[in-house]
mmCIF file with all atom_site columns, C-alpha atoms in Angstrom:
data_model
loop_
_atom_site.group_PDB
_atom_site.id
_atom_site.type_symbol
_atom_site.label_atom_id
_atom_site.label_alt_id
_atom_site.label_comp_id
_atom_site.label_asym_id
_atom_site.label_entity_id
_atom_site.label_seq_id
_atom_site.pdbx_PDB_ins_code
_atom_site.Cartn_x
_atom_site.Cartn_y
_atom_site.Cartn_z
_atom_site.occupancy
_atom_site.B_iso_or_equiv
_atom_site.pdbx_formal_charge
_atom_site.auth_seq_id
_atom_site.auth_comp_id
_atom_site.auth_asym_id
_atom_site.auth_atom_id
_atom_site.pdbx_PDB_model_num
ATOM 1  C CA . GLU U 1 1  ? -43.519 20.851 -166.098 1.00 0.00 ? 1  GLU U CA 1
ATOM 2  C CA . ARG U 1 2  ? -43.588 22.714 -169.389 1.00 0.00 ? 2  ARG U CA 1
ATOM 3  C CA . VAL U 1 3  ? -43.461 26.461 -168.860 1.00 0.00 ? 3  VAL U CA 1
ATOM 4  C CA . ALA U 1 4  ? -44.398 29.052 -171.494 1.00 0.00 ? 4  ALA U CA 1
ATOM 5  C CA . VAL U 1 5  ? -43.335 32.634 -170.933 1.00 0.00 ? 5  VAL U CA 1
ATOM 6  C CA . VAL U 1 6  ? -45.298 34.987 -173.149 1.00 0.00 ? 6  VAL U CA 1
ATOM 7  C CA . GLY U 1 7  ? -43.801 38.450 -173.482 1.00 0.00 ? 7  GLY U CA 1
ATOM 8  C CA . LEU U 1 8  ? -40.046 39.002 -173.378 1.00 0.00 ? 8  LEU U CA 1
ATOM 9  C CA . GLY U 1 9  ? -39.721 42.461 -171.929 1.00 0.00 ? 9  GLY U CA 1
ATOM 10 C CA . PRO U 1 10 ? -37.661 42.775 -168.731 1.00 0.00 ? 10 PRO U CA 1
ATOM 11 C CA . ILE U 1 11 ? -40.115 40.756 -166.616 1.00 0.00 ? 11 ILE U CA 1
ATOM 12 C CA . GLY U 1 12 ? -40.455 38.033 -169.252 1.00 0.00 ? 12 GLY U CA 1
ATOM 13 C CA . GLN U 1 13 ? -36.685 37.781 -169.730 1.00 0.00 ? 13 GLN U CA 1
ATOM 14 C CA . LEU U 1 14 ? -36.175 37.388 -165.999 1.00 0.00 ? 14 LEU U CA 1
ATOM 15 C CA . SER U 1 15 ? -39.044 34.910 -165.678 1.00 0.00 ? 15 SER U CA 1
ATOM 16 C CA . ALA U 1 16 ? -37.749 32.753 -168.532 1.00 0.00 ? 16 ALA U CA 1
ATOM 17 C CA . ARG U 1 17 ? -34.289 32.603 -166.973 1.00 0.00 ? 17 ARG U CA 1
ATOM 18 C CA . VAL U 1 18 ? -35.559 31.815 -163.481 1.00 0.00 ? 18 VAL U CA 1
ATOM 19 C CA . PHE U 1 19 ? -37.892 29.064 -164.711 1.00 0.00 ? 19 PHE U CA 1
ATOM 20 C CA . SER U 1 20 ? -35.161 27.667 -166.938 1.00 0.00 ? 20 SER U CA 1
ATOM 21 C CA . ILE U 1 21 ? -32.847 27.289 -163.955 1.00 0.00 ? 21 ILE U CA 1
ATOM 22 C CA . ALA U 1 22 ? -35.635 25.978 -161.695 1.00 0.00 ? 22 ALA U CA 1
ATOM 23 C CA . THR U 1 23 ? -36.842 23.300 -164.115 1.00 0.00 ? 23 THR U CA 1
ATOM 24 C CA . ARG U 1 24 ? -33.466 22.170 -165.478 1.00 0.00 ? 24 ARG U CA 1
ATOM 25 C CA . GLU U 1 25 ? -32.857 19.516 -162.818 1.00 0.00 ? 25 GLU U CA 1
ATOM 26 C CA . LYS U 1 26 ? -36.434 18.224 -162.951 1.00 0.00 ? 26 LYS U CA 1
ATOM 27 C CA . GLY U 1 27 ? -36.490 17.630 -166.704 1.00 0.00 ? 27 GLY U CA 1
ATOM 28 C CA . GLY U 1 28 ? -38.866 20.501 -167.340 1.00 0.00 ? 28 GLY U CA 1
ATOM 29 C CA . GLU U 1 29 ? -38.893 22.676 -170.416 1.00 0.00 ? 29 GLU U CA 1
ATOM 30 C CA . VAL U 1 30 ? -39.200 26.434 -170.882 1.00 0.00 ? 30 VAL U CA 1
ATOM 31 C CA . ARG U 1 31 ? -40.233 28.171 -174.081 1.00 0.00 ? 31 ARG U CA 1
ATOM 32 C CA . ALA U 1 32 ? -40.558 31.917 -174.441 1.00 0.00 ? 32 ALA U CA 1
ATOM 33 C CA . TYR U 1 33 ? -42.482 33.969 -176.985 1.00 0.00 ? 33 TYR U CA 1
ATOM 34 C CA . ASP U 1 34 ? -42.568 37.566 -178.132 1.00 0.00 ? 34 ASP U CA 1
ATOM 35 C CA . LEU U 1 35 ? -43.589 39.284 -181.353 1.00 0.00 ? 35 LEU U CA 1
ATOM 36 C CA . ARG U 1 36 ? -40.464 41.456 -181.302 1.00 0.00 ? 36 ARG U CA 1
ATOM 37 C CA . GLN U 1 37 ? -37.561 39.584 -182.865 1.00 0.00 ? 37 GLN U CA 1
ATOM 38 C CA . SER U 1 38 ? -35.012 41.681 -180.953 1.00 0.00 ? 38 SER U CA 1
ATOM 39 C CA . ARG U 1 39 ? -36.407 40.403 -177.640 1.00 0.00 ? 39 ARG U CA 1
ATOM 40 C CA . VAL U 1 40 ? -36.385 36.832 -178.933 1.00 0.00 ? 40 VAL U CA 1
ATOM 41 C CA . GLU U 1 41 ? -32.700 37.200 -179.828 1.00 0.00 ? 41 GLU U CA 1
ATOM 42 C CA . VAL U 1 42 ? -31.848 38.473 -176.331 1.00 0.00 ? 42 VAL U CA 1
ATOM 43 C CA . ALA U 1 43 ? -33.546 35.429 -174.790 1.00 0.00 ? 43 ALA U CA 1
ATOM 44 C CA . ARG U 1 44 ? -31.816 33.048 -177.198 1.00 0.00 ? 44 ARG U CA 1
ATOM 45 C CA . ALA U 1 45 ? -28.444 34.596 -176.343 1.00 0.00 ? 45 ALA U CA 1
ATOM 46 C CA . ALA U 1 46 ? -29.179 33.685 -172.713 1.00 0.00 ? 46 ALA U CA 1
ATOM 47 C CA . GLY U 1 47 ? -29.876 30.068 -173.689 1.00 0.00 ? 47 GLY U CA 1
ATOM 48 C CA . ILE U 1 48 ? -33.670 30.265 -173.684 1.00 0.00 ? 48 ILE U CA 1
ATOM 49 C CA . ASP U 1 49 ? -35.727 28.446 -176.337 1.00 0.00 ? 49 ASP U CA 1
ATOM 50 C CA . ALA U 1 50 ? -37.481 31.520 -177.733 1.00 0.00 ? 50 ALA U CA 1
ATOM 51 C CA . SER U 1 51 ? -39.600 32.256 -180.775 1.00 0.00 ? 51 SER U CA 1
ATOM 52 C CA . ALA U 1 52 ? -41.622 34.984 -182.444 1.00 0.00 ? 52 ALA U CA 1
ATOM 53 C CA . GLU U 1 53 ? -44.059 32.333 -183.696 1.00 0.00 ? 53 GLU U CA 1
ATOM 54 C CA . ALA U 1 54 ? -47.353 31.730 -181.909 1.00 0.00 ? 54 ALA U CA 1
ATOM 55 C CA . PRO U 1 55 ? -47.173 29.095 -179.170 1.00 0.00 ? 55 PRO U CA 1
ATOM 56 C CA . GLU U 1 56 ? -48.595 25.651 -179.822 1.00 0.00 ? 56 GLU U CA 1
ATOM 57 C CA . ALA U 1 57 ? -52.043 25.468 -178.217 1.00 0.00 ? 57 ALA U CA 1
ATOM 58 C CA . GLY U 1 58 ? -52.119 23.348 -175.095 1.00 0.00 ? 58 GLY U CA 1
ATOM 59 C CA . TRP U 1 59 ? -48.355 22.857 -174.917 1.00 0.00 ? 59 TRP U CA 1
ATOM 60 C CA . ALA U 1 60 ? -47.788 24.503 -171.549 1.00 0.00 ? 60 ALA U CA 1
ATOM 61 C CA . ASP U 1 61 ? -48.555 23.247 -168.076 1.00 0.00 ? 61 ASP U CA 1
ATOM 62 C CA . VAL U 1 62 ? -47.688 26.690 -166.704 1.00 0.00 ? 62 VAL U CA 1
ATOM 63 C CA . LEU U 1 63 ? -48.131 30.044 -168.408 1.00 0.00 ? 63 LEU U CA 1
ATOM 64 C CA . VAL U 1 64 ? -46.215 33.094 -167.266 1.00 0.00 ? 64 VAL U CA 1
ATOM 65 C CA . ASP U 1 65 ? -48.041 36.041 -168.776 1.00 0.00 ? 65 ASP U CA 1
ATOM 66 C CA . ALA U 1 66 ? -45.547 38.882 -168.994 1.00 0.00 ? 66 ALA U CA 1
ATOM 67 C CA . THR U 1 67 ? -47.431 40.757 -171.720 1.00 0.00 ? 67 THR U CA 1
ATOM 68 C CA . GLY U 1 68 ? -50.078 42.544 -169.712 1.00 0.00 ? 68 GLY U CA 1
ATOM 69 C CA . SER U 1 69 ? -52.563 41.482 -172.407 1.00 0.00 ? 69 SER U CA 1
ATOM 70 C CA . VAL U 1 70 ? -55.366 39.000 -171.682 1.00 0.00 ? 70 VAL U CA 1
ATOM 71 C CA . ARG U 1 71 ? -55.386 37.854 -175.318 1.00 0.00 ? 71 ARG U CA 1
ATOM 72 C CA . SER U 1 72 ? -52.216 35.770 -174.815 1.00 0.00 ? 72 SER U CA 1
ATOM 73 C CA . ILE U 1 73 ? -53.789 33.290 -172.411 1.00 0.00 ? 73 ILE U CA 1
ATOM 74 C CA . PRO U 1 74 ? -56.247 31.269 -174.545 1.00 0.00 ? 74 PRO U CA 1
ATOM 75 C CA . SER U 1 75 ? -53.681 30.514 -177.258 1.00 0.00 ? 75 SER U CA 1
ATOM 76 C CA . VAL U 1 76 ? -51.391 28.767 -174.773 1.00 0.00 ? 76 VAL U CA 1
ATOM 77 C CA . LEU U 1 77 ? -53.819 27.226 -172.298 1.00 0.00 ? 77 LEU U CA 1
ATOM 78 C CA . ARG U 1 78 ? -56.706 25.881 -174.345 1.00 0.00 ? 78 ARG U CA 1
ATOM 79 C CA . ARG U 1 79 ? -56.482 22.468 -172.679 1.00 0.00 ? 79 ARG U CA 1
ATOM 80 C CA . GLY U 1 80 ? -55.725 23.498 -169.118 1.00 0.00 ? 80 GLY U CA 1
ATOM 81 C CA . GLY U 1 81 ? -52.668 24.382 -167.121 1.00 0.00 ? 81 GLY U CA 1
ATOM 82 C CA . LYS U 1 82 ? -51.667 27.000 -164.578 1.00 0.00 ? 82 LYS U CA 1
ATOM 83 C CA . ASN U 1 83 ? -51.621 30.698 -165.274 1.00 0.00 ? 83 ASN U CA 1
ATOM 84 C CA . LEU U 1 84 ? -48.951 32.543 -163.305 1.00 0.00 ? 84 LEU U CA 1
ATOM 85 C CA . GLY U 1 85 ? -49.495 36.107 -164.311 1.00 0.00 ? 85 GLY U CA 1
ATOM 86 C CA . PRO U 1 86 ? -51.422 39.286 -163.636 1.00 0.00 ? 86 PRO U CA 1
ATOM 87 C CA . SER U 1 87 ? -54.089 38.574 -166.258 1.00 0.00 ? 87 SER U CA 1
ATOM 88 C CA . ARG U 1 88 ? -55.583 35.684 -164.288 1.00 0.00 ? 88 ARG U CA 1
ATOM 89 C CA . ALA U 1 89 ? -57.632 37.960 -162.075 1.00 0.00 ? 89 ALA U CA 1
ATOM 90 C CA . ARG U 1 90 ? -58.898 40.035 -164.989 1.00 0.00 ? 90 ARG U CA 1
ATOM 91 C CA . THR U 1 91 ? -59.961 37.132 -167.234 1.00 0.00 ? 91 THR U CA 1
ATOM 92 C CA . GLY U 1 92 ? -61.738 34.814 -164.862 1.00 0.00 ? 92 GLY U CA 1
ATOM 93 C CA . PHE U 1 93 ? -59.716 31.875 -166.213 1.00 0.00 ? 93 PHE U CA 1
ATOM 94 C CA . ALA U 1 94 ? -59.318 29.325 -163.435 1.00 0.00 ? 94 ALA U CA 1
ATOM 95 C CA . PHE U 1 95 ? -56.685 26.771 -164.370 1.00 0.00 ? 95 PHE U CA 1
#
């Protein structure tokens, strides 16, 4: 599966690393996003494909929302997928 981690604070950093390890053997892919370049650099130093650019719409099968903001979800999951994050309950998105 393709996993997008949005938000690279402590929870996002940990999530990106865990999913990277978990998907490595299965041919999955993890991409992480944050608006703060310093957080992107920390993730890259750990071997995570990270960017400050907006995620490509519909790329992810799984979204890990580590931002705490409901606005991150539609940009990543326009065409479906699974939302693994706290915002799911607040938005009503059912993927």
